[in-house]
CSV table of C-alpha atoms in Angstrom, one decimal:
chain,number,residue,atom,x,y,z
A,1,MET,CA,0.0,0.0,0.0
A,2,LYS,CA,1.3,3.4,-0.9
A,3,HIS,CA,0.9,6.4,1.5
A,4,LEU,CA,1.5,10.0,0.6
A,5,LEU,CA,3.6,11.6,3.3
A,6,ASP,CA,4.2,15.1,1.8
A,7,ALA,CA,3.8,16.9,-1.5
A,8,THR,CA,4.6,20.1,-3.1
A,9,SER,CA,3.8,21.4,-6.6
A,10,ASN,CA,6.6,19.4,-8.1
A,11,SER,CA,7.5,16.6,-5.6
A,12,GLN,CA,6.1,13.8,-3.5
A,13,LEU,CA,7.3,11.9,-0.5
A,14,THR,CA,5.6,8.5,-0.3
A,15,MET,CA,5.9,5.4,1.7
A,16,GLN,CA,5.3,2.0,0.1
A,17,VAL,CA,4.3,-0.5,2.9
A,18,GLU,CA,4.9,-4.1,2.0
A,19,ASN,CA,2.9,-7.2,3.1
A,20,ASP,CA,5.5,-8.1,5.7
A,21,GLY,CA,5.1,-4.6,7.4
A,22,SER,CA,8.4,-3.2,6.1
A,23,GLY,CA,8.3,0.0,4.1
A,24,VAL,CA,10.3,2.0,1.6
A,25,ILE,CA,10.2,5.8,1.6
A,26,VAL,CA,10.6,7.4,-1.8
A,27,GLN,CA,11.0,11.0,-2.8
A,28,SER,CA,10.3,11.9,-6.4
A,29,THR,CA,10.6,15.3,-8.0
A,30,ASP,CA,9.3,16.4,-11.4
A,31,VAL,CA,12.0,18.6,-13.0
A,32,SER,CA,10.2,19.0,-16.3
A,33,ALA,CA,9.1,22.5,-15.7
A,34,ALA,CA,12.6,23.6,-14.9
A,35,LEU,CA,14.0,22.0,-18.0
A,36,ALA,CA,11.2,23.5,-20.1
A,37,ARG,CA,12.2,26.9,-18.7
A,38,ASN,CA,15.8,26.3,-19.8
A,39,GLU,CA,14.6,25.5,-23.3
A,40,ARG,CA,12.5,28.7,-23.5
A,41,LEU,CA,15.5,30.8,-22.3
A,42,ARG,CA,17.8,29.1,-24.9
A,43,ARG,CA,15.3,29.6,-27.7
A,44,ALA,CA,14.8,33.2,-26.7
A,45,GLY,CA,18.5,33.8,-26.8
A,46,ALA,CA,18.5,34.8,-23.1
A,47,THR,CA,21.9,33.5,-22.5
A,48,LYS,CA,23.6,36.5,-20.8
A,49,THR,CA,22.9,38.3,-17.5
A,50,HIS,CA,22.5,42.1,-17.3
A,51,GLY,CA,26.1,42.3,-16.4
A,52,GLY,CA,27.2,40.5,-19.5
A,53,ASP,CA,28.1,37.2,-17.9
A,54,HIS,CA,26.9,34.0,-19.6
A,55,TYR,CA,23.9,32.3,-18.1
A,56,ALA,CA,25.5,28.8,-18.5
A,57,ALA,CA,22.9,26.5,-16.9
A,58,SER,CA,20.1,26.2,-14.5
A,59,ILE,CA,20.2,22.9,-12.6
A,60,PRO,CA,17.4,21.5,-10.5
A,61,ILE,CA,19.2,20.6,-7.2
A,62,ASP,CA,17.3,17.3,-6.9
A,63,LEU,CA,18.6,16.2,-10.3
A,64,LEU,CA,22.2,17.2,-9.4
A,65,ASN,CA,21.9,15.5,-6.0
A,66,GLU,CA,20.6,12.2,-7.4
A,67,TRP,CA,23.5,12.2,-10.0
A,68,ALA,CA,26.0,12.9,-7.2
A,69,MET,CA,24.7,10.2,-4.9
A,70,LYS,CA,25.1,7.6,-7.7
A,71,ARG,CA,28.7,8.5,-7.7
A,72,GLY,CA,29.2,8.4,-4.0
A,73,THR,CA,29.4,12.2,-3.4
A,74,THR,CA,27.2,15.2,-2.8
A,75,TRP,CA,25.9,18.0,-5.0
A,76,GLU,CA,28.1,20.4,-3.0
A,77,VAL,CA,31.3,18.6,-4.2
A,78,VAL,CA,30.0,18.4,-7.8
A,79,ALA,CA,29.3,22.2,-7.7
A,80,ARG,CA,32.9,22.9,-6.7
A,81,GLU,CA,34.7,20.4,-9.0
A,82,ASP,CA,34.7,21.7,-12.6
A,83,SER,CA,35.4,18.2,-14.0
A,84,MET,CA,32.4,16.7,-12.2
A,85,LEU,CA,30.1,19.6,-13.2
A,86,ASP,CA,31.3,19.2,-16.8
A,87,ALA,CA,30.5,15.5,-16.7
A,88,PHE,CA,27.0,16.2,-15.2
A,89,LEU,CA,26.2,18.8,-17.9
A,90,ALA,CA,27.5,16.5,-20.6
A,91,GLU,CA,24.9,13.9,-19.5
A,92,HIS,CA,22.1,16.5,-18.8
A,93,SER,CA,22.4,18.9,-21.7
A,94,LYS,CA,18.8,20.2,-21.1
A,95,CYS,CA,20.2,22.0,-18.0
A,96,ARG,CA,22.4,24.1,-20.3
A,97,ILE,CA,21.2,27.5,-21.3
A,98,TYR,CA,24.2,29.0,-23.0
A,99,GLU,CA,25.6,26.2,-25.3
A,100,GLY,CA,28.8,27.9,-26.2
A,101,ARG,CA,32.2,27.5,-24.6
A,102,ILE,CA,32.5,29.2,-21.2
C-alpha cells in the first residue's frame, strides 16, 4: 500500500508498505518545468545576464543530488569540482542555457 507523506507542486514523498510490514520511503521530483524553462530561455537567446556574464545553466538541485549520490558524493562537491560539473552537464544537456564555450 502506498501512502502520501508530503507533497509540493513538483515533488512527492511517499511510503510503500509491503505485506510483511516493512516500508520504503521514496522522494520523487518532477524537474520537467525547470528543464522547459531552460529550453525557453535558450530559444529566446536569453543566455547572458544584465552584467554580460553567460547564463550557462540552471540545474534542479534534486537532479544534481541524485546524480552525485550515484557517484558516492554530494551535490556540493559536484558544484565545486569543474570536471564533475562538466560531466554532469554532458549527461544533462537540457540543463544548459548557453551552449557555447565558457
